XYZ file of C-alpha atoms in Angstrom:
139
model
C 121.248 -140.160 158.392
C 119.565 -139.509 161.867
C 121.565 -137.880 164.810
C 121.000 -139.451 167.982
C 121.459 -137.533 171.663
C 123.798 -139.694 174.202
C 122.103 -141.197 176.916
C 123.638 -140.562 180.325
C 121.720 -142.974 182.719
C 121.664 -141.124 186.468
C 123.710 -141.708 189.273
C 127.297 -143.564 188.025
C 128.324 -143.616 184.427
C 131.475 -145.464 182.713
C 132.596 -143.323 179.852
C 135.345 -145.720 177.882
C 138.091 -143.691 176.702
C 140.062 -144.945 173.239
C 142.704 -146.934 174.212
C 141.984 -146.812 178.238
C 139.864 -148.810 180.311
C 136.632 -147.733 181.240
C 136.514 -144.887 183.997
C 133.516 -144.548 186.575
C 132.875 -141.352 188.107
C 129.502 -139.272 189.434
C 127.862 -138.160 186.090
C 127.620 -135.137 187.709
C 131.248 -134.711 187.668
C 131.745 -135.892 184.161
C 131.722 -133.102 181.313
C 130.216 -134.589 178.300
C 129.557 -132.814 175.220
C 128.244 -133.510 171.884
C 130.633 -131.928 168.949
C 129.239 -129.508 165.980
C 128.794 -131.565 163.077
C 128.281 -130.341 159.642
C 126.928 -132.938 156.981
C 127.076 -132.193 153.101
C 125.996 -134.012 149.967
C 128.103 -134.816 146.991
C 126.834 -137.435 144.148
C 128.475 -139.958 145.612
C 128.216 -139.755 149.377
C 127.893 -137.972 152.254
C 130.761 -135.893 153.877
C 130.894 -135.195 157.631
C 132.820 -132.418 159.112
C 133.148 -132.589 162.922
C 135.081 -129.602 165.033
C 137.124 -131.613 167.545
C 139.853 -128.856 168.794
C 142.464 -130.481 170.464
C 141.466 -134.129 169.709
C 144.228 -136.597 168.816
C 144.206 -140.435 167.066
C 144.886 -141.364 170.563
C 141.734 -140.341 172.202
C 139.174 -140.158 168.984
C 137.471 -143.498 168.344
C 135.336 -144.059 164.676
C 132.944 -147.319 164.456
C 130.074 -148.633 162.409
C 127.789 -150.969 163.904
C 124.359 -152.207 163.389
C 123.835 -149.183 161.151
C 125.170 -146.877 163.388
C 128.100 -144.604 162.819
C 129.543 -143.261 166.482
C 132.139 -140.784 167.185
C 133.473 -140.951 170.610
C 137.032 -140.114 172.781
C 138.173 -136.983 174.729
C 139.705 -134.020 174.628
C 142.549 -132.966 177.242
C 143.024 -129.861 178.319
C 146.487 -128.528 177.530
C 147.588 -125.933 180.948
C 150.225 -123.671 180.373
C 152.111 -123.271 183.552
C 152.120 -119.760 185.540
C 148.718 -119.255 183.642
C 145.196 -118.243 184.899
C 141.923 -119.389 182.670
C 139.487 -116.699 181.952
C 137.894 -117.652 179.427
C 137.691 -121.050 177.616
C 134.891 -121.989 174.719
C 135.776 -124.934 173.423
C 134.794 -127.879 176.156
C 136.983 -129.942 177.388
C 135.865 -133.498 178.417
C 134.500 -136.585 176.529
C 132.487 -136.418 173.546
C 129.843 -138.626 172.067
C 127.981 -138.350 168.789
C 126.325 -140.799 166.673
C 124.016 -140.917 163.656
C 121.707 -143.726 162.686
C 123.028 -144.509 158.737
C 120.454 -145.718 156.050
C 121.259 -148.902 153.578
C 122.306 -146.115 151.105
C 125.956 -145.589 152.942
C 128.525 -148.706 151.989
C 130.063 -149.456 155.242
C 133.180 -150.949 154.367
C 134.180 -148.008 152.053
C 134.062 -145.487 154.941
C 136.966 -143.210 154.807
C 138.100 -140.697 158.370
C 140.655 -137.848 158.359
C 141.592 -135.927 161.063
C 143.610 -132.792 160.297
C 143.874 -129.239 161.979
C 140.856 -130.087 164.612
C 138.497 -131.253 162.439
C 137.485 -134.746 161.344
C 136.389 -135.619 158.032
C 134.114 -138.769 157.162
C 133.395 -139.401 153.832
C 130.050 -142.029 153.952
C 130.115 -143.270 150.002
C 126.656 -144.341 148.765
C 126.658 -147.717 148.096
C 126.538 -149.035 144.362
C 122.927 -150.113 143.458
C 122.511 -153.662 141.726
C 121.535 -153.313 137.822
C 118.058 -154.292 137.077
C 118.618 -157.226 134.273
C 116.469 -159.443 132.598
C 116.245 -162.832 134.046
C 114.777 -165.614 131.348
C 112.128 -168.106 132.391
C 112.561 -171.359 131.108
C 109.729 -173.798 130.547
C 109.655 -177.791 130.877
C-alpha cells in the first residue's frame, strides 16, 4: 500500500463534502489537511488506524476505486459560546488521504469503524487460488 499526497491545483479548488454539493472557494482560503495514519499487519490483512477528532458518518466518506482506497470529508469546528481560542492542535477543515492498494487487498471484504475519533479499516488479503493439477488429454 502506497500513500499518495492530495493535489490542490492553484487558483480555485472544489472540495466535495459527504453528503453536500461541491463548494468552490480560493485554495488559499481552504484548510486542507492530511490525517495521521497508522498501518499494521496481521496474517490476514492490513489494519488502518486514522485519528479523525471530531469527524462524524455525516462528513467522513470511505471508497475503493481503481485500486485506490481514499478517505475524505471534514471536520467542524465545535465553538463554545462566551469562549476565546488560544490554542487549538487538532485542524479543523477538510481532509484527504488516499493509498494506492496492491491485488493482495480483497476489495469487497473491506470493513470501516469509526469510534471515539478514530477510524478503523481492516483491508483483508485476498484468498489466493490453489495450484491443482490440470490433466492433458490426447486425441
Amino acid at each position: 500500500m502506497r500513500a499518495e499526497q492530495p493535489e490542490i491545483p492553484p487558483g480555485r479548488a472544489s472540495i466535495r463534502n459527504p453528503g453536500d454539493a461541491a463548494i468552490e472557494q480560493p485554495v488559499e482560503q481552504q484548510v486542507v489537511f492530511t490525517p495521521p495514519i497508522d498501518i499494521f499487519e496481521r496474517p490476514d490483512g492490513l489494519i488502518l488506524l486514522a485519528d479523525l477528532p471530531g469527524v462524524t458518518l455525516e462528513t467522513l466518506e470511505l471508497q475503493v476505486q481503481d485500486n485506490r482506497l481514499t478517505l475524505y470529508g471534514r471536520v467542524q469546528t465545535q465553538w463554545l459560546e462566551g469562549v476565546q481560542t488560544l490554542h487549538q492542535e487538532y485542524p479543523i477543515g477538510h481532509f484527504l488521504r488516499s493509498f494506492i492498494l496492491n491485488d493482495e487487498v480483497d476489495h469487497e471484504k473491506i470493513t470501516a469503524r469509526l469510534a471515539h475519533g478514530v477510524l478503523e479499516v481492516f483491508l483483508p488479503r485476498a484468498t489466493k487460488a490453489i495450484p491443482r493439477k490440470i490433466e492433458v488429454k490426447t486425441d
